Coordinates of C-alpha atoms in Angstrom, one line a residue:
X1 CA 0.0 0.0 0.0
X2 CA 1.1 3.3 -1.0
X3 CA 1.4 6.7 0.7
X4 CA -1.8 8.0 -1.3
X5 CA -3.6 5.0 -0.4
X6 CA -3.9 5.9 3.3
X7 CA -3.7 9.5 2.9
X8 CA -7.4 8.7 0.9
X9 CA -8.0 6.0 3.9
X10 CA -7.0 8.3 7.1
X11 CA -9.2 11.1 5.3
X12 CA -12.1 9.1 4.5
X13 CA -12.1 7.6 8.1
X14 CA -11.6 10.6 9.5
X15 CA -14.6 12.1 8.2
X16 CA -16.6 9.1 8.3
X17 CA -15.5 9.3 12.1
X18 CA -16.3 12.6 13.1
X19 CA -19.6 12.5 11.1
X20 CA -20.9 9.3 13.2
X21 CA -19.6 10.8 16.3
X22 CA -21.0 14.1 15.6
X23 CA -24.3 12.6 14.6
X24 CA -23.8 10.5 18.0
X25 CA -23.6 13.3 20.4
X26 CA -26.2 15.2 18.6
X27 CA -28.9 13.0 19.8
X28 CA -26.9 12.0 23.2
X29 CA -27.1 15.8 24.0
X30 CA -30.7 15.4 23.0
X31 CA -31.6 12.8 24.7
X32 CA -29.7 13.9 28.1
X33 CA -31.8 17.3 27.8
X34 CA -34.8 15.2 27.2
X35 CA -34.2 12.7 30.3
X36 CA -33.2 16.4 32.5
X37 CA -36.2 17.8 31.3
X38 CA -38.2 14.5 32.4
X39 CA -36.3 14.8 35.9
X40 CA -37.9 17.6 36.9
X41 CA -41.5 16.6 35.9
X42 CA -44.1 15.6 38.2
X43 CA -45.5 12.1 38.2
X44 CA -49.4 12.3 37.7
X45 CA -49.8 9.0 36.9
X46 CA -52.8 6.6 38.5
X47 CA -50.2 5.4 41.1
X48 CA -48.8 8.7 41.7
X49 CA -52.2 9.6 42.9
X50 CA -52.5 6.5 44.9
X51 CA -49.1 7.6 46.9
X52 CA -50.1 10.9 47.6
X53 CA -53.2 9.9 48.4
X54 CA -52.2 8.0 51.1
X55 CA -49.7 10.8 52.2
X56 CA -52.2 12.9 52.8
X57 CA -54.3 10.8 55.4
X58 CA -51.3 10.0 57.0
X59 CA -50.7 13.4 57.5
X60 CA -53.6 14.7 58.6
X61 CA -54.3 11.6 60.8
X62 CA -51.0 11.3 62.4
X63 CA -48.7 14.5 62.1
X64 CA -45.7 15.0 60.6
X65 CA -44.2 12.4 62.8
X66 CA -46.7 9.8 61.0
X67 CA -45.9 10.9 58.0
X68 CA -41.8 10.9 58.2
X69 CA -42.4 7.5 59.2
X70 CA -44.5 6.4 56.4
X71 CA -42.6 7.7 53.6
X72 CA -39.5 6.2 55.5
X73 CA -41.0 3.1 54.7
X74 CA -41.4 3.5 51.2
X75 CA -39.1 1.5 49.1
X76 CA -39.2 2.7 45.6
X77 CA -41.6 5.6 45.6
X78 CA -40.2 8.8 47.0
X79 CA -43.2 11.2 48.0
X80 CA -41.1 15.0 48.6
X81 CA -43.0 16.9 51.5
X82 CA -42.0 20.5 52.1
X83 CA -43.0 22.9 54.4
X84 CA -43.4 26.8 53.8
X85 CA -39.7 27.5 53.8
X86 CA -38.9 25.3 51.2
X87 CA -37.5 22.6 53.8
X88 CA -38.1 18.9 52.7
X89 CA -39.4 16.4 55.7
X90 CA -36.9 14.1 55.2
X91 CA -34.0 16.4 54.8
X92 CA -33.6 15.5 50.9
X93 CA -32.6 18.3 48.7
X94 CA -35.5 19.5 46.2
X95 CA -34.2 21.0 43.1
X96 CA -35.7 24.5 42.8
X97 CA -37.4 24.3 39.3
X98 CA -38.9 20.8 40.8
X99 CA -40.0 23.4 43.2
X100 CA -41.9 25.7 41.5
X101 CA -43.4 23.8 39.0
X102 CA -44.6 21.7 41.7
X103 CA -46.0 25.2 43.3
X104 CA -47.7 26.1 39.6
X105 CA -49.2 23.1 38.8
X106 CA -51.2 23.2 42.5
X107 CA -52.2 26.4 40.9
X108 CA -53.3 25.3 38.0
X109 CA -55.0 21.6 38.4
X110 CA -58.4 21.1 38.8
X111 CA -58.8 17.1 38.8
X112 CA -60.8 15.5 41.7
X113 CA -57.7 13.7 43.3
X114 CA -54.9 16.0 42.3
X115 CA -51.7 14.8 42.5
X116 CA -50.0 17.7 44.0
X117 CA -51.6 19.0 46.9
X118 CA -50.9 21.1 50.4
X119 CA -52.0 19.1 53.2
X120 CA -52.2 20.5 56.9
X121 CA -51.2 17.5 59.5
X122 CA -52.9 16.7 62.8
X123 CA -50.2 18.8 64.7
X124 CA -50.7 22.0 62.8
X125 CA -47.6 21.8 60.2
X126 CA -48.6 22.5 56.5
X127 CA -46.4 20.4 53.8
X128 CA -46.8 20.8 49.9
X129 CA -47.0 17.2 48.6
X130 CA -45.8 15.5 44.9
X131 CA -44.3 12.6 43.6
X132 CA -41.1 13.1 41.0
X133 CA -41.4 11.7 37.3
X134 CA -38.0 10.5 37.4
X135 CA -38.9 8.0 40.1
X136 CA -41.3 6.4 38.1
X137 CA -38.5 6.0 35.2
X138 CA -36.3 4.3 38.1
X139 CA -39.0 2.2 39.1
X140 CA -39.6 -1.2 38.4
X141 CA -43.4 -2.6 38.0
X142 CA -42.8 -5.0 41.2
X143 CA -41.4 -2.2 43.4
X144 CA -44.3 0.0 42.2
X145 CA -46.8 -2.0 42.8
X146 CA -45.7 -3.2 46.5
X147 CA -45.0 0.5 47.1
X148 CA -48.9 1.8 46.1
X149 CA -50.1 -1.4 48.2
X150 CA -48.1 -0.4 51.1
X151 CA -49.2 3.1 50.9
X152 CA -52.4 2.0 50.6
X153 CA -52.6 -0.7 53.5
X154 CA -50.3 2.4 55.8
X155 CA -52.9 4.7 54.7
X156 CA -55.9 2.4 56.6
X157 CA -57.0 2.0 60.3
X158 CA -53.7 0.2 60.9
X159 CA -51.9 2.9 60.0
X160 CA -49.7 3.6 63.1
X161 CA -49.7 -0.7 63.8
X162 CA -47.0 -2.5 62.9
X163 CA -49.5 -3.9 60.0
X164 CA -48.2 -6.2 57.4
X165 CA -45.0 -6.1 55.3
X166 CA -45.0 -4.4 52.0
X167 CA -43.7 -7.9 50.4
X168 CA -46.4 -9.9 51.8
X169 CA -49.0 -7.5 50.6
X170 CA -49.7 -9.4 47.7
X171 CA -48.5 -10.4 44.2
X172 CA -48.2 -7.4 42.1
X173 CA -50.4 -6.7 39.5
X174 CA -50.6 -7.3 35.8
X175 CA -48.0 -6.1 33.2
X176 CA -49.7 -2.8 31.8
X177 CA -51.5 -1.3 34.9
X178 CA -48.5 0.4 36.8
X179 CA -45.9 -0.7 33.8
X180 CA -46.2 2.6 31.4
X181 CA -43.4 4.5 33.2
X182 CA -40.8 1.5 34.0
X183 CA -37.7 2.2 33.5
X184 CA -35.6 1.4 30.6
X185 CA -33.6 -1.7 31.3
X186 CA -29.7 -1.6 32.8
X187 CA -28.3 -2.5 29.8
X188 CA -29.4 0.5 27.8
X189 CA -26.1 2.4 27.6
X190 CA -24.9 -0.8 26.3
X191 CA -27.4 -0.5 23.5
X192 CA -26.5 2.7 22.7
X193 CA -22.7 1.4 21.6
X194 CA -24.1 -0.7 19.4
X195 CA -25.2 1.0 16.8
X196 CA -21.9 3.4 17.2
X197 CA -19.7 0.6 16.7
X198 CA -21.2 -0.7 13.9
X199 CA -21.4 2.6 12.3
X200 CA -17.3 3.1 13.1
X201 CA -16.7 0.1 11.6
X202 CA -18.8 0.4 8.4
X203 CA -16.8 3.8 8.2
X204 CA -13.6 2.0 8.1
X205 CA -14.7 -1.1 6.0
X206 CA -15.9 1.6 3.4
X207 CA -13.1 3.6 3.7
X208 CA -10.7 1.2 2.9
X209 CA -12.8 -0.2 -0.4
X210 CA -12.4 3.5 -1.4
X211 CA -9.1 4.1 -0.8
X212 CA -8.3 0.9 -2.6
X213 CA -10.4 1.7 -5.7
X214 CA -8.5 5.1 -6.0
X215 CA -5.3 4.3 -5.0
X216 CA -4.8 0.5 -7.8
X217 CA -5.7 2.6 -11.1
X218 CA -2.9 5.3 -10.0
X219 CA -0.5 2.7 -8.7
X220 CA -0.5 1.1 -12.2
X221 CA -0.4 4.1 -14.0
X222 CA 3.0 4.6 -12.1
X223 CA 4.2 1.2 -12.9
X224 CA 3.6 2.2 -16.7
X225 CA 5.1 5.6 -16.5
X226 CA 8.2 3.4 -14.7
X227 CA 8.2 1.2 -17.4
X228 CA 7.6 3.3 -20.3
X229 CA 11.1 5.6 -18.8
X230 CA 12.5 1.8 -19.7
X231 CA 11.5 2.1 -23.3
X232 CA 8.2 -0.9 -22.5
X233 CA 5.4 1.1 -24.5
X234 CA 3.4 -1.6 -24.4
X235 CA -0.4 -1.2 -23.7
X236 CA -1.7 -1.5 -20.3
X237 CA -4.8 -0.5 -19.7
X238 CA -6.9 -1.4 -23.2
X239 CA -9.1 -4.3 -20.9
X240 CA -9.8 -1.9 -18.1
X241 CA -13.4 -0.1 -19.6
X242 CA -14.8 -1.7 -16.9
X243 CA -14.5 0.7 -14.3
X244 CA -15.8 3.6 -16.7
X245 CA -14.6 6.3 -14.2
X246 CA -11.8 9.2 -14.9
X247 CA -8.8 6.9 -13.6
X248 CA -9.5 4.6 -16.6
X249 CA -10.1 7.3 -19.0
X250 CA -6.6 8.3 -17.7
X251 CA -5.4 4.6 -18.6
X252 CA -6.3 4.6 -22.0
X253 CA -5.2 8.4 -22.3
X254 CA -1.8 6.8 -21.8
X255 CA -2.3 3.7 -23.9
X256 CA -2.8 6.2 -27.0
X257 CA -0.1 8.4 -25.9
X258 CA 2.1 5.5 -25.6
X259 CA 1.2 4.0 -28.9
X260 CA 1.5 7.5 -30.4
X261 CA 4.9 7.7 -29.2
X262 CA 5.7 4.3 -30.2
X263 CA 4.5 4.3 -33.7
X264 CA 6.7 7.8 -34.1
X265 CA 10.0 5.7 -32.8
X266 CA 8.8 3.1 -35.2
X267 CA 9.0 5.6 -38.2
X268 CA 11.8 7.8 -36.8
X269 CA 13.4 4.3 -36.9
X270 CA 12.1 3.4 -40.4
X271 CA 12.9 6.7 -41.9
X272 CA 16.5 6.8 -40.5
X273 CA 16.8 3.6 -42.8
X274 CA 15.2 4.7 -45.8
X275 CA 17.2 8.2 -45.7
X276 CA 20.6 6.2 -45.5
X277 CA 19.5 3.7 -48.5
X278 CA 17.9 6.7 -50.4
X279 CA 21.4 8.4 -50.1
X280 CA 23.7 5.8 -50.1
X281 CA 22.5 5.7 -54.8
X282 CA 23.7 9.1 -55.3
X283 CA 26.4 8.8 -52.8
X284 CA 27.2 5.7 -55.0
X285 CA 27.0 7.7 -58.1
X286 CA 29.1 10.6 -57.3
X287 CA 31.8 8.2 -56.3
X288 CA 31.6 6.7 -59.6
X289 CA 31.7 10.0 -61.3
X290 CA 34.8 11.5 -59.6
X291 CA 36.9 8.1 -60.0
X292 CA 35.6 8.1 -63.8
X293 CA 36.7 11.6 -64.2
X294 CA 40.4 10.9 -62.3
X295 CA 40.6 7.7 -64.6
X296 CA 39.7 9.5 -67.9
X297 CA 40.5 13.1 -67.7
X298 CA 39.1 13.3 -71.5
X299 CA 35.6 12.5 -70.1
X300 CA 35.4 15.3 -67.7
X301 CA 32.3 17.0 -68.8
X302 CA 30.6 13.5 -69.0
X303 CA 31.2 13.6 -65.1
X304 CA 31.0 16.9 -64.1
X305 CA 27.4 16.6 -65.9
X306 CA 26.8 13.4 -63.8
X307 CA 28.3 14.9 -60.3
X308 CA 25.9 17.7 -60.9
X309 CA 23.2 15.5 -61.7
X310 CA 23.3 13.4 -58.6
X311 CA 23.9 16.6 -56.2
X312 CA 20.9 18.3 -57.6
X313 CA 18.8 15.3 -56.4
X314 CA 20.9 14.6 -53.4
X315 CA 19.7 18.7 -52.6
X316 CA 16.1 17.5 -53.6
X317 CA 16.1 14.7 -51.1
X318 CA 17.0 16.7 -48.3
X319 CA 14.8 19.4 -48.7
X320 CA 11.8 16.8 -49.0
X321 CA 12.9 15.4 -45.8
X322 CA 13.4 18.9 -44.2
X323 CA 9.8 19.6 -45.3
X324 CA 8.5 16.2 -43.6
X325 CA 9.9 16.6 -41.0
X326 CA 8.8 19.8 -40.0
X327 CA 5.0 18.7 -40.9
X328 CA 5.6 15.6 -38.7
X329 CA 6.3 17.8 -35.5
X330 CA 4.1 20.8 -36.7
X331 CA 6.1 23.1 -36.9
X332 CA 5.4 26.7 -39.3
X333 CA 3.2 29.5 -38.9
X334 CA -0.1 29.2 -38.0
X335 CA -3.0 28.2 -40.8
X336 CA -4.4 31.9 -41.0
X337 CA -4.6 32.7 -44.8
X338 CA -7.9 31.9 -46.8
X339 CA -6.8 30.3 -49.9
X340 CA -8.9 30.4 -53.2
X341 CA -9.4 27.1 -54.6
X342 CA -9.9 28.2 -58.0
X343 CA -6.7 30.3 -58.2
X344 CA -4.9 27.9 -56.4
X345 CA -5.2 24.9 -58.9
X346 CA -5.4 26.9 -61.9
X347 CA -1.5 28.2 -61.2
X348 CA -0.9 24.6 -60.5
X349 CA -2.5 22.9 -64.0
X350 CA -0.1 25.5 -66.1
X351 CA 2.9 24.3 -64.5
X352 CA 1.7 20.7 -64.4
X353 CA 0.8 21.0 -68.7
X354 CA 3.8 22.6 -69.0
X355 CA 6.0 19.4 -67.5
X356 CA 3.4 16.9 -69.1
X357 CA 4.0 18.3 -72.6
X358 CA 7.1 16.6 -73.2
X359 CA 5.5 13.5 -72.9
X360 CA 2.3 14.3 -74.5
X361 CA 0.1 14.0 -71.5
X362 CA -2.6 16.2 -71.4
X363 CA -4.4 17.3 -68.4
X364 CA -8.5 17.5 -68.3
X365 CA -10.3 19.6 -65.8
X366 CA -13.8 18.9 -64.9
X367 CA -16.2 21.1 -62.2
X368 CA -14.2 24.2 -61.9
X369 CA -17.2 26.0 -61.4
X370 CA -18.4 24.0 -58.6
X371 CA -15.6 25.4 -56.3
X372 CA -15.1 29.1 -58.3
X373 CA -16.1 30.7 -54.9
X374 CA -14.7 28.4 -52.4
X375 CA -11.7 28.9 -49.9
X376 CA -9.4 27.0 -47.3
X377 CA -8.1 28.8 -44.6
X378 CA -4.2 27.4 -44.4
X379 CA -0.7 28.6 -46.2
X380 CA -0.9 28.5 -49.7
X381 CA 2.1 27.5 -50.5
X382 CA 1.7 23.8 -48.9
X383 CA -1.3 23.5 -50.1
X384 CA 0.0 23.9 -54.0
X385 CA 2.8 21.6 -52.7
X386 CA 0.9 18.6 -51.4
X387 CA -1.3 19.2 -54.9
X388 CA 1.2 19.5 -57.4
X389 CA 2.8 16.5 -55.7
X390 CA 0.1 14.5 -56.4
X391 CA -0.6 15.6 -60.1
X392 CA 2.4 15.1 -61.2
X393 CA 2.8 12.1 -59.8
X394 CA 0.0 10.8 -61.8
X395 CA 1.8 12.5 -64.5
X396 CA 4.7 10.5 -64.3
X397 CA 2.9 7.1 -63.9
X398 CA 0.5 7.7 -66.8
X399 CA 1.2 6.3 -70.5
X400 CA 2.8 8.7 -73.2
X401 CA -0.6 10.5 -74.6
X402 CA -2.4 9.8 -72.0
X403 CA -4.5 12.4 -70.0
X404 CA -5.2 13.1 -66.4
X405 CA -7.6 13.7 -65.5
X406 CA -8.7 16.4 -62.4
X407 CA -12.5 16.3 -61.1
X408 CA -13.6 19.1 -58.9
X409 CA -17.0 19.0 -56.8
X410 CA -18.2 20.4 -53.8
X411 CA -19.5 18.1 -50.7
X412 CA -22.2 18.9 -48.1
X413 CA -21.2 16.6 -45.1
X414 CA -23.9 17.6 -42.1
X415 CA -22.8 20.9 -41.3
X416 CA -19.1 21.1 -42.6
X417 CA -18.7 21.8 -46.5
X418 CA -15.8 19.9 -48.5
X419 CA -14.4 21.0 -51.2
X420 CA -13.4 17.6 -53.2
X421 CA -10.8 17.0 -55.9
X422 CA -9.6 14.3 -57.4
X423 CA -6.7 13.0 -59.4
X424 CA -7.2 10.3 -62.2
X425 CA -4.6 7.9 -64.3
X426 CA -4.9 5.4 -66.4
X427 CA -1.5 4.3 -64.7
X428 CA -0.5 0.8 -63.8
X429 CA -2.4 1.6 -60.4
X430 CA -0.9 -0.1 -57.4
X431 CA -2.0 -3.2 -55.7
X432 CA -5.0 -3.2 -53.1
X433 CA -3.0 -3.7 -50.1
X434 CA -0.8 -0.9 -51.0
X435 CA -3.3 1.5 -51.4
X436 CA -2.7 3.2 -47.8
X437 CA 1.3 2.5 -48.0
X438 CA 1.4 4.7 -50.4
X439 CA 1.2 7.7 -48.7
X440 CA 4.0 6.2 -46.4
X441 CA 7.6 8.0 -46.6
X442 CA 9.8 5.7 -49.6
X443 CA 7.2 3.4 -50.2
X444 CA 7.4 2.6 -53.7
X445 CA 5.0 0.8 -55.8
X446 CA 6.2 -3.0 -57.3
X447 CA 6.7 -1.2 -60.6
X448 CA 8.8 1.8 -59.6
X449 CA 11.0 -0.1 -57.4
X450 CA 13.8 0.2 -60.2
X451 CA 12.5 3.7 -60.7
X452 CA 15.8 6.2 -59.9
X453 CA 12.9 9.3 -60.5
X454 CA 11.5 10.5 -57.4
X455 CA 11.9 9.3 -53.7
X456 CA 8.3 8.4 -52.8
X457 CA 7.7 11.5 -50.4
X458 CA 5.6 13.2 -52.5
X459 CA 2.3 11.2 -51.7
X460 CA 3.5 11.7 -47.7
X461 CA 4.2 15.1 -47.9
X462 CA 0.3 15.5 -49.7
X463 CA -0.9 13.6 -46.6
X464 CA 1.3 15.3 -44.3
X465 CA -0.2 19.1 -45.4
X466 CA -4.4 18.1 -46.0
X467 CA -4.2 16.5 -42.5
X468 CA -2.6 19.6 -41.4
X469 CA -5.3 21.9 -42.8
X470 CA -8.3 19.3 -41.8
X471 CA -8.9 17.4 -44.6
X472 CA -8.5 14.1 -45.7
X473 CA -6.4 11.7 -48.6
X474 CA -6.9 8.2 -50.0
X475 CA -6.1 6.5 -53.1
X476 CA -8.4 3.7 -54.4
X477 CA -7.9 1.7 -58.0
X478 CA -9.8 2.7 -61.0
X479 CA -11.9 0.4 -63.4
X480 CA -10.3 0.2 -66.4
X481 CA -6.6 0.5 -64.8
X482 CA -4.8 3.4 -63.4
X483 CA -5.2 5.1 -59.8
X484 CA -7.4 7.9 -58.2
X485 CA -6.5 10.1 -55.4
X486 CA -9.4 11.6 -53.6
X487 CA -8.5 14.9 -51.2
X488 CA -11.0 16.4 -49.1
X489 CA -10.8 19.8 -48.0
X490 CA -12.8 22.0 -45.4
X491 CA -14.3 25.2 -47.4
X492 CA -15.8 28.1 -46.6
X493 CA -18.1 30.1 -48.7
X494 CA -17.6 34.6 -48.4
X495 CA -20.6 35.8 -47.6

């Protein structure tokens, strides 16, 4: 387990914690109000009036003296008798609220039997009589009972006689009669943990399943960032679409960057070995030249013509490559010109007749209307590169009075427009599965291989420059024979 698996867990618990115990002493706090509150209510249930009842012929039969000895004989029911000057018979301390709710409700009652009531004794002494609530909460329903029995039987003719015992008074009476203020049971703060503990240690099972959902995606992703620093680009995280949360969106983030990166080592790689094959032919040639023109002085011109020959398309090479290379990282100012379609291609097809009259290749354009108006927003001069590439490469590949073709239309694709053109031959066309390797840096068809004319970066720089400005490439075979090269280009309209 990592650091960032229990800083999640200590957090989570943490909260979960203090939430539980905050919710916890909410209601104890409540609850301990509540049973205060209760404490200092008067009982005015049917044995409370039983008990003081009873109090009150004691008193005025006997005295005070009676009546300290019959609530000294009480065993759970504790009758509070106090005198004028707030003095309590049986020296027990009254709480003063007790007091004087006990002083408003004799104000205030008006029941036959009321439960709080002053009573003047036999020898003159007047006592305010009432029963506490929080006895009866204390009280069981045995003790209750025996206690209103023996208040009762004290209460009779035998009230000063020894008379019977409270506990042989009688079996108590049924579950119900005295039983609606019983106390709860001893085991009632024990209770009260229960639910607390089982709430603590939800918090920490559920903490833990958290902190272990977030913590395995990011521990992986370290393990891949540790071993793509070792060169593994491998992908990691391509079966983990399970989880559909941001952590595995984050995986497969780094499964494309990865592959990204490894496909670009892959043709760094291939196009470090096509540059030193492409090379070493001229390289070859120029050597040939000089030691032809040491070995037969006489044919100097012959290999000064040659030398120049081969460093012209050495020169050529290198700045296609330069060019690549500086689409491949994308680097060059920014794509801010609108270019006119029309005007650009129409420069393009002069040059492009002007090369393909040697060979008596003409050049057919068809649509020119349909983009007149239409413009791309990019740098015009790599948009006439990547289209005069691909004319006159279907130039060189097509027969000696032949024609190319060039068909211009104008695509509505939902709510982009496209400006389409395409390029036609009657070339030998190139095999199916080489239609998309075409456009790959030195790829050569099966009949140019021999071909010491051109490099095979034209097609990549094409695809190279229309990705560049948004649009798309793809070469497909024609019926009939020959090749067609589709390019798609976002247009926009003036007005």
């Amino acid at each position: 387990m990592g650091r960032l698996f229990w800083k999640f867990f200590l957090c989570i618990m943490l909260a979960q914690v203090t939430a539980t115990i905050g919710i916890g002493g909410t209601f104890w706090l409540k609850n301990r109000a509540a049973m205060q509150d209760r404490a200092l209510d008067i009982d005015t249930s049917p044995p409370a009036q039983m008990i003081i009842e009873a109090a009150s012929a004691t008193l005025e039969a006997g005295g005070s003296v009676a009546l300290r000895q019959f609530l000294g004989k009480l065993e759970r029911m504790r009758v509070f008798a106090v005198d004028a000057r707030g003095h309590e018979l049986m020296g027990r301390t009254v709480h003063p609220a007790m007091l004087a709710k006990a002083r408003a409700m004799l104000v205030e009652q008006k029941q036959p039997h009321p439960v709080v009531r002053t009573v003047t004794g036999s020898d003159g002494q007047r006592y305010l009589l009432f029963l506490p609530s929080s006895e009866r909460f204390r009280n069981a329903e045995a003790g209750a009972a025996r206690d209103t029995l023996n208040a009762v039987s004290l209460s009779g003719p035998r009230a000063m006689g020894p008379g019977p015992r409270p506990r042989e008074a009688g079996a108590p009476p049924p579950r119900g009669q005295f039983g609606r203020g019983q106390p709860p049971r001893m085991d009632t703060p024990y209770r009260t943990f229960i639910p607390l503990t089982a709430a603590i240690a939800a918090s920490l099972l559920f903490s833990f399943l958290l902190a272990w959902y977030f913590a395995r995606p990011i521990r992986d992703l370290r393990q891949a960032f540790e071993a793509a620093s070792h060169g593994d680009l491998a992908p990691r995280f391509h079966a983990s679409g399970k989880r559909g949360d941001e952590l595995t969106d984050l995986g497969r983030d780094f499964d494309r960057m990865t592959g990204r990166l490894r496909n670009l080592m892959e043709s760094q790689t291939r196009l470090l070995h096509d540059v030193s094959h492409e090379l070493r032919s001229p390289l070859a040639r120029l050597q040939a030249a000089i030691g032809l023109a040491h070995q037969q002085p006489e044919k100097m011109d012959a290999s000064l013509e040659r030398i120049e020959r081969e460093s012209e398309r050495m020169d050529k090479l290198i700045g296609e490559l330069l060019t690549l290379s500086r689409l491949e990282a994308g680097a060059g100012s920014p794509l801010s010109e609108d270019v006119g379609i029309a005007d650009l291609l129409h420069d393009i097809m002069e040059d492009a007749r002007y090369e393909a009259k040697a060979r008596q290749v003409a050049i057919a354009v068809t649509g020119d209307a349909a983009i007149a108006d239409a413009a791309v927003t990019g740098r015009p001069e790599l948009l006439a590169r990547a289209v005069e590439n691909v004319v006159r490469n279907a130039v060189k590949h097509s027969p000696d009075g032949g024609t190319v073709e060039v068909a211009l239309s104008r695509l509505h694709d939902g709510k982009q427009e496209r400006a389409r053109i395409a390029v036609l031959d009657r070339g030998p066309g190139v095999a199916m599965a080489d239609l998309v390797r075409i456009f790959e840096p030195f790829f050569r068809a099966s009949h140019t291989q021999h071909s010491t004319d051109g490099h095979g970066l034209g097609l990549a720089i094409a695809r190279h420059v229309i990705g560049a400005h948004g649009g798309s490439i793809a070469a497909s075979r024609r019926e009939g024979g020959g090749l067609c090269v589709t390019m798609l280009l976002p247009v926009k309209t003036p007005g």
